[in-house]
Amino acid sequence: MDLLWLFFILSALQPVLQRRYLEAMRVRKIAQIEKTRGSRVILLVHRQETMSLLGFPLMRYIDVHDSEEVLRAIQLTDDDVPLDIVLHTPGGLVLAATQIARAIQGHKGKVTVFVPHYAMSGGTLIALAADEIVMCRHSVLGPIDPQLGGMPAASIVKVASEKPIAEVEDQTLVLADVGRKAITQVEAAATRLLAEKMDEAAAKALAAKLATGTWTHDYPISAEEARGMGLPVSLDMPNEVLELMTLYPQPVRRQSGGVEYLPQPRQRETRAR
């Protein structure tokens, strides 16, 4: 009976101990990267989380709490200290992403954004403010076109303009009006972020391409395509950043399917002939 109780206690404590262990390992790795690069490391990592009671997935995204924390971290950093921002996010609130992007742009030291896997929507808006965007060969960015109630603002505007106004519901007209304003605002914000990296005409053209619904919202912009657009993209991803990401595991567990592999580097074997 005592062994059974001990088993239940250890089972209950295991998630807590594992979380504390990961937190300690992350602190150690962040400190290591900061010492090596002489920078301030800030991570904006959003994983899909599982709610403890019912077990259904809860997607995290960039919100005002994130912007408050990032701005606080930047305020605690001397102007001449470089910033290393690690982004792994599906996007989020335009307000929060714009605040972070403006704070990054206003920092005097070099700002490097690392995208180990993906930084979509608001994550891309933040990346536009960086002096350098470091991606892996298969990392992706995404369009920054605003979404209203889960629908693309550009599509709402198009629907309202193509139908006779007498056949358009008032709610759709209101959404179209808000959509035009949202597109204009995001496009202007992106233009300001890009103006320091390219001439004004090129900045406006790229901002329009990213913000006005050229693609679907989940369109993956590869490192090669982003570089072709004129963005300062590098493929020199440090191993330390990739190692740091392994300390942010996906908490969702499936009973079947998924991906499995041996987590060691695999090199070609040399055989004697």
Coordinates of C-alpha atoms in Angstrom, one line a residue:
M1 CA 0.0 0.0 0.0
D2 CA 2.9 2.4 0.8
L3 CA 4.5 1.6 -2.5
L4 CA 1.3 2.3 -4.3
W5 CA 1.0 5.7 -2.6
L6 CA 4.6 6.4 -3.4
F7 CA 4.0 5.6 -7.1
F8 CA 1.0 8.0 -7.2
I9 CA 3.1 10.8 -5.6
L10 CA 6.0 10.3 -8.0
S11 CA 3.6 10.2 -10.9
A12 CA 2.0 13.5 -9.8
L13 CA 5.4 15.1 -9.3
Q14 CA 6.9 14.0 -12.6
P15 CA 5.4 16.7 -14.8
V16 CA 6.4 19.4 -12.3
L17 CA 10.0 18.1 -12.0
Q18 CA 10.3 17.8 -15.8
R19 CA 9.0 21.3 -16.3
R20 CA 11.5 22.7 -13.7
Y21 CA 14.3 20.7 -15.4
L22 CA 13.5 22.2 -18.8
E23 CA 13.3 25.7 -17.4
A24 CA 16.7 25.3 -15.8
M25 CA 18.2 24.0 -19.0
R26 CA 16.7 26.8 -21.0
V27 CA 18.1 29.4 -18.6
R28 CA 21.5 27.8 -18.9
K29 CA 21.4 27.6 -22.8
I30 CA 20.1 31.3 -23.1
A31 CA 23.0 32.4 -20.8
Q32 CA 25.5 30.4 -22.9
I33 CA 24.2 32.1 -26.2
E34 CA 24.3 35.5 -24.6
K35 CA 27.9 35.0 -23.5
T36 CA 29.0 33.7 -26.8
R37 CA 27.3 36.4 -28.9
G38 CA 27.5 39.2 -26.4
S39 CA 23.8 39.8 -26.9
R40 CA 20.4 39.9 -25.2
V41 CA 18.5 36.8 -26.2
I42 CA 14.7 37.0 -26.3
L43 CA 12.5 34.1 -27.2
L44 CA 8.9 34.4 -28.6
V45 CA 7.9 30.7 -28.8
H46 CA 4.3 29.6 -29.2
R47 CA 3.6 25.9 -29.0
Q48 CA 0.2 24.2 -29.2
E49 CA -0.7 23.4 -25.6
T50 CA -3.0 20.8 -24.1
M51 CA -5.5 21.9 -21.4
S52 CA -5.0 19.8 -18.3
L53 CA -8.7 18.9 -17.6
L54 CA -10.3 18.1 -21.0
G55 CA -7.1 17.6 -23.0
F56 CA -8.1 19.5 -26.1
P57 CA -5.5 21.6 -27.9
L58 CA -5.1 25.4 -27.2
M59 CA -3.2 27.4 -29.7
R60 CA -1.1 30.2 -28.4
Y61 CA -0.3 33.4 -30.3
I62 CA 1.3 36.8 -30.0
D63 CA -0.8 38.9 -27.5
V64 CA -0.4 42.0 -25.4
H65 CA 1.3 40.1 -22.6
D66 CA 4.0 39.0 -25.0
S67 CA 4.5 42.6 -26.2
E68 CA 4.8 43.9 -22.6
E69 CA 7.4 41.2 -21.8
V70 CA 9.5 41.8 -24.9
L71 CA 9.4 45.6 -24.5
R72 CA 10.4 45.1 -20.9
A73 CA 13.4 43.0 -21.9
I74 CA 14.5 45.6 -24.5
Q75 CA 14.2 48.4 -21.9
L76 CA 16.5 46.3 -19.6
T77 CA 19.1 46.2 -22.4
D78 CA 21.7 48.9 -23.1
D79 CA 21.2 50.6 -26.4
D80 CA 24.5 49.2 -27.9
V81 CA 23.9 45.6 -26.9
P82 CA 22.8 43.5 -29.8
L83 CA 19.4 41.8 -29.7
D84 CA 18.9 38.1 -30.7
I85 CA 15.2 37.4 -31.2
V86 CA 14.1 33.7 -31.6
L87 CA 10.7 33.5 -33.3
H88 CA 8.5 30.4 -33.5
T89 CA 5.0 31.6 -33.8
P90 CA 1.8 31.4 -36.0
G91 CA 1.3 35.1 -35.5
G92 CA -1.2 37.0 -33.4
L93 CA -2.6 40.4 -32.6
V94 CA -1.5 43.2 -35.0
L95 CA -1.3 45.6 -32.0
A96 CA 1.1 43.4 -30.1
A97 CA 3.3 42.5 -33.1
T98 CA 3.5 46.1 -34.2
Q99 CA 4.6 47.2 -30.7
I100 CA 7.4 44.6 -30.7
A101 CA 8.5 45.5 -34.3
R102 CA 8.7 49.2 -33.5
A103 CA 10.7 48.6 -30.3
I104 CA 13.1 46.4 -32.3
Q105 CA 13.5 49.0 -35.0
G106 CA 14.2 51.7 -32.4
H107 CA 17.0 49.7 -30.8
K108 CA 20.4 51.1 -31.7
G109 CA 22.3 47.8 -31.5
K110 CA 22.1 45.2 -34.2
V111 CA 18.9 43.1 -34.1
T112 CA 19.0 39.6 -35.5
V113 CA 15.8 37.5 -35.8
F114 CA 16.2 33.7 -35.8
V115 CA 13.5 31.6 -37.4
P116 CA 14.3 28.0 -36.8
H117 CA 11.0 26.7 -38.2
Y118 CA 8.3 29.3 -38.9
A119 CA 7.3 32.9 -38.1
M120 CA 4.0 33.6 -39.8
S121 CA 1.8 36.7 -39.9
G122 CA 2.6 38.9 -36.9
G123 CA 5.9 36.9 -36.6
T124 CA 6.9 38.1 -40.1
L125 CA 5.9 41.6 -39.2
I126 CA 8.4 41.5 -36.3
A127 CA 11.1 39.9 -38.5
L128 CA 10.7 42.9 -41.0
A129 CA 12.1 45.2 -38.3
A130 CA 15.4 43.2 -37.9
D131 CA 18.7 44.0 -39.4
E132 CA 19.2 40.4 -40.2
I133 CA 16.8 37.4 -40.5
V134 CA 18.5 34.1 -40.0
M135 CA 16.5 31.1 -41.3
C136 CA 17.1 27.4 -41.9
R137 CA 16.9 26.1 -45.4
H138 CA 13.3 25.0 -44.9
S139 CA 12.1 27.7 -42.5
V140 CA 9.3 29.9 -43.6
L141 CA 7.8 33.4 -43.1
G142 CA 4.2 34.3 -44.2
P143 CA 2.0 37.1 -45.5
I144 CA 0.9 39.8 -43.0
D145 CA -2.5 40.5 -44.5
P146 CA -5.0 41.3 -41.7
Q147 CA -7.7 38.8 -40.7
L148 CA -11.2 39.7 -39.4
G149 CA -13.1 37.1 -37.5
G150 CA -11.0 34.4 -39.1
M151 CA -11.5 35.7 -42.6
P152 CA -9.0 37.6 -44.8
A153 CA -9.8 41.3 -44.8
A154 CA -8.8 41.5 -48.5
S155 CA -11.4 38.9 -49.4
I156 CA -14.1 40.7 -47.5
V157 CA -13.3 43.9 -49.3
K158 CA -13.4 42.1 -52.6
V159 CA -16.8 40.5 -52.0
A160 CA -18.3 43.9 -50.9
S161 CA -16.9 45.6 -54.0
E162 CA -18.0 43.0 -56.6
K163 CA -21.7 42.7 -55.5
P164 CA -24.3 45.4 -56.0
I165 CA -24.5 47.4 -52.8
A166 CA -28.2 46.6 -52.5
E167 CA -27.4 42.9 -52.2
V168 CA -24.7 43.3 -49.5
E169 CA -25.6 43.0 -45.9
D170 CA -24.9 45.9 -43.6
Q171 CA -22.6 43.7 -41.5
T172 CA -20.5 42.8 -44.6
L173 CA -20.2 46.5 -45.5
V174 CA -19.0 47.3 -42.0
L175 CA -16.5 44.5 -42.2
A176 CA -15.3 45.7 -45.6
D177 CA -14.8 49.2 -44.2
V178 CA -12.8 47.9 -41.2
G179 CA -10.9 45.6 -43.6
R180 CA -9.8 48.5 -45.8
K181 CA -8.6 50.4 -42.8
A182 CA -6.8 47.3 -41.4
I183 CA -5.0 46.7 -44.7
T184 CA -4.0 50.3 -45.0
Q185 CA -2.6 50.4 -41.4
V186 CA -0.6 47.1 -41.7
E187 CA 0.7 48.2 -45.1
A188 CA 1.9 51.5 -43.7
A189 CA 3.5 49.8 -40.7
A190 CA 5.4 47.4 -43.0
T191 CA 6.5 50.2 -45.2
R192 CA 8.0 52.1 -42.3
L193 CA 9.8 48.9 -41.1
L194 CA 11.2 48.2 -44.6
A195 CA 12.2 51.8 -45.5
E196 CA 15.5 51.5 -43.6
K197 CA 16.5 48.5 -45.7
M198 CA 15.5 49.5 -49.2
D199 CA 14.4 52.5 -51.2
E200 CA 11.0 53.9 -50.6
A201 CA 9.4 52.6 -53.8
A202 CA 10.7 49.1 -53.1
A203 CA 9.5 49.2 -49.5
K204 CA 6.0 50.3 -50.5
A205 CA 5.8 47.6 -53.2
L206 CA 6.9 44.8 -50.9
A207 CA 4.7 46.0 -48.1
A208 CA 1.7 45.9 -50.5
K209 CA 2.6 42.4 -51.7
L210 CA 2.7 41.1 -48.1
A211 CA -0.3 43.0 -46.7
T212 CA -3.0 43.1 -49.4
G213 CA -3.9 39.4 -49.9
T214 CA -1.5 38.4 -52.7
W215 CA -1.5 34.9 -51.3
T216 CA -3.5 32.9 -48.8
H217 CA -2.7 33.7 -45.2
D218 CA -0.8 30.5 -44.6
Y219 CA 1.4 30.8 -47.7
P220 CA 4.9 29.7 -46.8
I221 CA 7.6 32.2 -47.9
S222 CA 10.9 30.3 -48.1
A223 CA 14.3 31.8 -47.2
E224 CA 15.2 31.9 -50.9
E225 CA 11.9 33.7 -51.8
A226 CA 12.3 36.1 -48.9
R227 CA 15.8 36.9 -50.0
G228 CA 14.6 37.5 -53.6
M229 CA 12.1 40.0 -52.2
G230 CA 15.1 42.0 -50.9
L231 CA 14.9 41.0 -47.2
P232 CA 18.2 40.6 -45.4
V233 CA 18.0 36.8 -45.0
S234 CA 20.9 34.6 -44.0
L235 CA 21.0 30.7 -43.7
D236 CA 23.8 30.8 -41.1
M237 CA 21.6 29.3 -38.3
P238 CA 23.7 28.7 -35.1
N239 CA 23.5 25.1 -33.7
E240 CA 23.0 26.7 -30.3
V241 CA 19.6 28.2 -31.4
L242 CA 18.4 24.8 -32.7
E243 CA 19.5 23.2 -29.5
L244 CA 17.6 25.8 -27.5
M245 CA 14.4 25.0 -29.5
T246 CA 14.6 21.3 -28.4
L247 CA 14.1 22.6 -24.9
Y248 CA 10.6 23.8 -25.9
P249 CA 8.9 20.5 -26.7
Q250 CA 5.5 20.2 -28.1
P251 CA 3.3 19.1 -25.1
V252 CA 0.5 17.6 -27.3
R253 CA 0.8 13.8 -27.4
R254 CA -1.1 11.5 -29.8
Q255 CA -2.0 7.9 -29.3
S256 CA -1.1 7.0 -32.9
G257 CA 0.7 8.5 -35.8
G258 CA 3.3 11.4 -35.4
V259 CA 7.0 11.6 -36.0
E260 CA 9.7 9.5 -34.5
Y261 CA 13.5 9.3 -35.0
L262 CA 16.7 8.8 -33.0
P263 CA 17.7 12.3 -31.9
Q264 CA 21.4 12.1 -32.8
P265 CA 23.3 13.5 -35.7
R266 CA 23.5 10.9 -38.5
Q267 CA 26.6 10.8 -40.6
R268 CA 27.5 8.6 -43.6
E269 CA 29.5 5.6 -42.6
T270 CA 32.8 5.0 -44.2
R271 CA 33.5 1.3 -45.0
A272 CA 36.7 -0.3 -46.0
R273 CA 36.8 -1.9 -49.4

